[in-house]
Amino acid sequence: MSSSNPRRTATRQKLYEAAVTLIAEQGFSATTVDEIAERAGVAKGTVYYNFASKSELFEELLRHGVGLLTAALKQAGPEAGLSGLPALDAMARAGLEFIRTYPSFAQLFVAETWRTNRTWQSTLRLMREETVSVVAAVLAEAVAAGELPDDLDVQLTASAVFGMVLVVALDWLAFQPERSLDDIHGGLSRLLRARMPA
């Protein structure tokens, strides 16, 4: 969550980084506020000054992380003046770069997607829809321009592209870390172009 106070923004960033690492390592329930504060190098009271509870911290962490991912996709595609397959290709690369930079957040995002009993599940769903809508908008424009077939299921395809990038990136980092970003992106790019011909 952004703040107009640069010092508070920096403190929140440290708390996000500490929380995401700890929760990815040992789970939400097992992670304590004391551990988050210690990992962030701040007093426990600083956590409660910025967030009412550990749950609020985690919900804001999800908002923050998904917001960063959404912004990265927009900057790579639509805001860079790209459309159609070039935009999808650029967004796939941006997604890979984001997950390489924030692997713990990506792991949490996937894990929390399946935990429907959490208080922040509705927030996570809304944030995910916001991110997928960036991909869907590019697909819809490509269909309208005749670059993609008009019978394309835009929402399903947007979800598939988003999921493909997420899963491929996690698989790459966990099982094939020796491969380069260019190599992984090249494979995704060929797959996108083969599966979505005009």
mmCIF file of C-alpha atoms in Angstrom:
data_model
loop_
_atom_site.group_PDB
_atom_site.id
_atom_site.type_symbol
_atom_site.label_atom_id
_atom_site.label_comp_id
_atom_site.label_asym_id
_atom_site.label_seq_id
_atom_site.Cartn_x
_atom_site.Cartn_y
_atom_site.Cartn_z
ATOM 1 C CA MET A 1 0.000 0.000 0.000
ATOM 2 C CA SER A 2 1.440 3.342 -0.990
ATOM 3 C CA SER A 3 1.867 6.220 1.403
ATOM 4 C CA SER A 4 2.719 9.870 0.918
ATOM 5 C CA ASN A 5 5.356 9.570 3.657
ATOM 6 C CA PRO A 6 8.579 8.193 2.079
ATOM 7 C CA ARG A 7 9.864 6.870 5.411
ATOM 8 C CA ARG A 8 6.611 5.030 6.121
ATOM 9 C CA THR A 9 6.590 3.660 2.570
ATOM 10 C CA ALA A 10 10.132 2.330 3.051
ATOM 11 C CA THR A 11 9.171 0.765 6.394
ATOM 12 C CA ARG A 12 6.146 -0.918 4.854
ATOM 13 C CA GLN A 13 8.307 -2.233 2.035
ATOM 14 C CA LYS A 14 10.682 -3.807 4.585
ATOM 15 C CA LEU A 15 7.715 -5.366 6.383
ATOM 16 C CA TYR A 16 6.289 -6.724 3.125
ATOM 17 C CA GLU A 17 9.629 -8.279 2.195
ATOM 18 C CA ALA A 18 10.083 -9.814 5.639
ATOM 19 C CA ALA A 19 6.526 -11.136 5.777
ATOM 20 C CA VAL A 20 6.492 -12.626 2.293
ATOM 21 C CA THR A 21 9.777 -14.453 2.883
ATOM 22 C CA LEU A 22 8.774 -15.847 6.275
ATOM 23 C CA ILE A 23 5.274 -16.850 5.220
ATOM 24 C CA ALA A 24 6.606 -18.565 2.097
ATOM 25 C CA GLU A 25 9.116 -20.460 4.262
ATOM 26 C CA GLN A 26 6.882 -21.535 7.149
ATOM 27 C CA GLY A 27 3.270 -20.630 6.391
ATOM 28 C CA PHE A 28 0.991 -17.862 7.586
ATOM 29 C CA SER A 29 -0.123 -19.491 10.867
ATOM 30 C CA ALA A 30 3.405 -20.357 11.963
ATOM 31 C CA THR A 31 4.781 -16.874 11.263
ATOM 32 C CA THR A 32 4.632 -14.459 14.186
ATOM 33 C CA VAL A 33 4.613 -10.670 14.256
ATOM 34 C CA ASP A 34 7.798 -10.853 16.351
ATOM 35 C CA GLU A 35 9.535 -12.775 13.558
ATOM 36 C CA ILE A 36 8.336 -10.339 10.915
ATOM 37 C CA ALA A 37 9.603 -7.392 12.952
ATOM 38 C CA GLU A 38 12.951 -9.082 13.606
ATOM 39 C CA ARG A 39 13.432 -10.002 9.934
ATOM 40 C CA ALA A 40 12.525 -6.441 8.883
ATOM 41 C CA GLY A 41 14.884 -4.958 11.478
ATOM 42 C CA VAL A 42 12.171 -2.936 13.212
ATOM 43 C CA ALA A 43 10.463 -2.931 16.606
ATOM 44 C CA LYS A 44 7.302 -5.006 17.021
ATOM 45 C CA GLY A 45 5.351 -1.803 17.655
ATOM 46 C CA THR A 46 6.324 -0.593 14.182
ATOM 47 C CA VAL A 47 4.393 -3.497 12.676
ATOM 48 C CA TYR A 48 1.260 -2.496 14.604
ATOM 49 C CA TYR A 49 1.789 1.167 13.803
ATOM 50 C CA ASN A 50 1.564 0.328 10.108
ATOM 51 C CA PHE A 51 -0.950 -2.539 10.244
ATOM 52 C CA ALA A 52 -3.702 -3.357 12.735
ATOM 53 C CA SER A 53 -2.901 -7.075 12.674
ATOM 54 C CA LYS A 54 -0.872 -9.771 10.985
ATOM 55 C CA SER A 55 -3.901 -10.529 8.796
ATOM 56 C CA GLU A 56 -4.129 -6.902 7.674
ATOM 57 C CA LEU A 57 -0.403 -6.912 6.913
ATOM 58 C CA PHE A 58 -0.828 -10.007 4.779
ATOM 59 C CA GLU A 59 -3.875 -8.639 2.958
ATOM 60 C CA GLU A 60 -2.013 -5.428 2.184
ATOM 61 C CA LEU A 61 0.977 -7.518 1.104
ATOM 62 C CA LEU A 62 -1.252 -9.292 -1.420
ATOM 63 C CA ARG A 63 -2.594 -5.964 -2.678
ATOM 64 C CA HIS A 64 0.925 -4.562 -2.933
ATOM 65 C CA GLY A 65 2.368 -7.552 -4.791
ATOM 66 C CA VAL A 66 -0.498 -8.011 -7.223
ATOM 67 C CA GLY A 67 -0.497 -4.248 -7.804
ATOM 68 C CA LEU A 68 3.183 -4.394 -8.757
ATOM 69 C CA LEU A 69 2.513 -7.292 -11.134
ATOM 70 C CA THR A 70 -0.448 -5.520 -12.739
ATOM 71 C CA ALA A 71 1.613 -2.370 -13.236
ATOM 72 C CA ALA A 72 4.461 -4.391 -14.777
ATOM 73 C CA LEU A 73 2.087 -6.024 -17.276
ATOM 74 C CA LYS A 74 0.531 -2.686 -18.245
ATOM 75 C CA GLN A 75 3.930 -1.040 -18.687
ATOM 76 C CA ALA A 76 5.194 -3.889 -20.849
ATOM 77 C CA GLY A 77 2.162 -4.074 -23.135
ATOM 78 C CA PRO A 78 -0.521 -1.385 -23.468
ATOM 79 C CA GLU A 79 1.464 1.490 -21.948
ATOM 80 C CA ALA A 80 4.398 0.656 -24.233
ATOM 81 C CA GLY A 81 2.106 1.108 -27.235
ATOM 82 C CA LEU A 82 1.961 -2.603 -28.059
ATOM 83 C CA SER A 83 -1.133 -4.574 -29.005
ATOM 84 C CA GLY A 84 -2.060 -8.102 -30.012
ATOM 85 C CA LEU A 85 0.555 -10.834 -29.891
ATOM 86 C CA PRO A 86 3.506 -8.433 -29.448
ATOM 87 C CA ALA A 87 1.798 -7.078 -26.306
ATOM 88 C CA LEU A 88 1.088 -10.599 -25.002
ATOM 89 C CA ASP A 89 4.685 -11.566 -25.687
ATOM 90 C CA ALA A 90 6.012 -8.506 -23.845
ATOM 91 C CA MET A 91 3.650 -9.112 -20.924
ATOM 92 C CA ALA A 92 4.733 -12.759 -20.706
ATOM 93 C CA ARG A 93 8.339 -11.590 -20.378
ATOM 94 C CA ALA A 94 7.345 -8.991 -17.790
ATOM 95 C CA GLY A 95 5.547 -11.706 -15.826
ATOM 96 C CA LEU A 96 8.627 -13.931 -15.890
ATOM 97 C CA GLU A 97 10.821 -11.028 -14.773
ATOM 98 C CA PHE A 98 8.418 -10.181 -11.941
ATOM 99 C CA ILE A 99 8.335 -13.755 -10.649
ATOM 100 C CA ARG A 100 12.117 -14.068 -10.928
ATOM 101 C CA THR A 101 12.384 -10.883 -8.833
ATOM 102 C CA TYR A 102 9.657 -11.873 -6.332
ATOM 103 C CA PRO A 103 9.586 -15.705 -6.246
ATOM 104 C CA SER A 104 8.324 -15.888 -2.668
ATOM 105 C CA PHE A 105 5.378 -13.671 -3.520
ATOM 106 C CA ALA A 106 4.503 -15.855 -6.522
ATOM 107 C CA GLN A 107 4.601 -18.963 -4.309
ATOM 108 C CA LEU A 108 2.297 -17.286 -1.788
ATOM 109 C CA PHE A 109 -0.083 -16.129 -4.493
ATOM 110 C CA VAL A 110 -0.458 -19.671 -5.826
ATOM 111 C CA ALA A 111 -0.813 -21.197 -2.343
ATOM 112 C CA GLU A 112 -3.375 -18.646 -1.156
ATOM 113 C CA THR A 113 -5.464 -19.057 -4.296
ATOM 114 C CA TRP A 114 -6.428 -22.514 -3.017
ATOM 115 C CA ARG A 115 -7.094 -21.507 0.612
ATOM 116 C CA THR A 116 -10.710 -20.380 0.400
ATOM 117 C CA ASN A 117 -11.164 -20.063 4.178
ATOM 118 C CA ARG A 118 -8.949 -16.978 4.505
ATOM 119 C CA THR A 119 -10.447 -13.573 5.323
ATOM 120 C CA TRP A 120 -8.569 -12.022 2.409
ATOM 121 C CA GLN A 121 -9.817 -14.486 -0.233
ATOM 122 C CA SER A 122 -12.225 -11.938 -1.734
ATOM 123 C CA THR A 123 -9.405 -9.363 -1.911
ATOM 124 C CA LEU A 124 -7.142 -11.881 -3.624
ATOM 125 C CA ARG A 125 -9.870 -12.757 -6.115
ATOM 126 C CA LEU A 126 -10.482 -9.096 -6.979
ATOM 127 C CA MET A 127 -6.755 -8.405 -7.357
ATOM 128 C CA ARG A 128 -6.293 -11.446 -9.579
ATOM 129 C CA GLU A 129 -9.214 -10.340 -11.751
ATOM 130 C CA GLU A 130 -7.622 -6.907 -12.089
ATOM 131 C CA THR A 131 -4.380 -8.476 -13.309
ATOM 132 C CA VAL A 132 -6.063 -10.908 -15.700
ATOM 133 C CA SER A 133 -8.192 -8.061 -17.061
ATOM 134 C CA VAL A 134 -5.015 -6.429 -18.434
ATOM 135 C CA VAL A 135 -4.412 -9.542 -20.550
ATOM 136 C CA ALA A 136 -8.109 -9.796 -21.433
ATOM 137 C CA ALA A 137 -8.179 -6.202 -22.688
ATOM 138 C CA VAL A 138 -5.256 -6.862 -25.037
ATOM 139 C CA LEU A 139 -6.944 -10.020 -26.326
ATOM 140 C CA ALA A 140 -10.276 -8.242 -26.838
ATOM 141 C CA GLU A 141 -8.588 -5.464 -28.809
ATOM 142 C CA ALA A 142 -6.781 -8.033 -30.943
ATOM 143 C CA VAL A 143 -10.066 -9.813 -31.681
ATOM 144 C CA ALA A 144 -11.739 -6.498 -32.579
ATOM 145 C CA ALA A 145 -8.834 -5.642 -34.903
ATOM 146 C CA GLY A 146 -9.059 -9.027 -36.626
ATOM 147 C CA GLU A 147 -5.638 -10.100 -35.307
ATOM 148 C CA LEU A 148 -7.181 -13.034 -33.435
ATOM 149 C CA PRO A 149 -10.224 -15.178 -34.270
ATOM 150 C CA ASP A 150 -13.574 -13.596 -33.340
ATOM 151 C CA ASP A 151 -14.715 -16.793 -31.629
ATOM 152 C CA LEU A 152 -11.825 -16.609 -29.137
ATOM 153 C CA ASP A 153 -12.988 -17.018 -25.532
ATOM 154 C CA VAL A 154 -11.242 -13.887 -24.246
ATOM 155 C CA GLN A 155 -11.726 -14.456 -20.500
ATOM 156 C CA LEU A 156 -10.682 -18.108 -20.595
ATOM 157 C CA THR A 157 -7.689 -17.340 -22.806
ATOM 158 C CA ALA A 158 -6.603 -14.460 -20.540
ATOM 159 C CA SER A 159 -6.738 -16.794 -17.520
ATOM 160 C CA ALA A 160 -4.812 -19.432 -19.460
ATOM 161 C CA VAL A 161 -2.066 -16.998 -20.460
ATOM 162 C CA PHE A 162 -1.796 -15.652 -16.899
ATOM 163 C CA GLY A 163 -1.693 -19.180 -15.429
ATOM 164 C CA MET A 164 0.777 -20.403 -18.027
ATOM 165 C CA VAL A 165 3.265 -17.644 -17.243
ATOM 166 C CA LEU A 166 2.867 -18.150 -13.482
ATOM 167 C CA VAL A 167 3.316 -21.923 -13.560
ATOM 168 C CA VAL A 168 6.144 -21.892 -16.112
ATOM 169 C CA ALA A 169 8.015 -19.271 -14.083
ATOM 170 C CA LEU A 170 7.699 -21.238 -10.833
ATOM 171 C CA ASP A 171 8.718 -24.458 -12.578
ATOM 172 C CA TRP A 172 11.713 -22.665 -14.115
ATOM 173 C CA LEU A 173 12.935 -21.274 -10.809
ATOM 174 C CA ALA A 174 12.339 -24.479 -8.851
ATOM 175 C CA PHE A 175 13.486 -27.119 -11.326
ATOM 176 C CA GLN A 176 15.412 -25.474 -14.182
ATOM 177 C CA PRO A 177 17.190 -22.456 -12.663
ATOM 178 C CA GLU A 178 20.171 -22.937 -14.964
ATOM 179 C CA ARG A 179 18.077 -21.834 -17.951
ATOM 180 C CA SER A 180 18.151 -18.168 -18.903
ATOM 181 C CA LEU A 181 15.208 -15.778 -18.906
ATOM 182 C CA ASP A 182 15.626 -15.429 -22.686
ATOM 183 C CA ASP A 183 15.408 -19.193 -23.109
ATOM 184 C CA ILE A 184 12.230 -19.526 -21.026
ATOM 185 C CA HIS A 185 10.644 -16.473 -22.614
ATOM 186 C CA GLY A 186 11.489 -17.770 -26.081
ATOM 187 C CA GLY A 187 9.654 -21.018 -25.356
ATOM 188 C CA LEU A 188 6.605 -19.167 -24.043
ATOM 189 C CA SER A 189 6.657 -16.823 -27.011
ATOM 190 C CA ARG A 190 6.655 -19.698 -29.505
ATOM 191 C CA LEU A 191 3.808 -21.370 -27.616
ATOM 192 C CA LEU A 192 1.703 -18.200 -27.632
ATOM 193 C CA ARG A 193 2.221 -17.644 -31.344
ATOM 194 C CA ALA A 194 1.499 -21.278 -32.197
ATOM 195 C CA ARG A 195 -1.699 -21.458 -30.157
ATOM 196 C CA MET A 196 -3.205 -18.107 -31.106
ATOM 197 C CA PRO A 197 -2.862 -17.678 -34.872
ATOM 198 C CA ALA A 198 -4.853 -14.938 -36.552
#
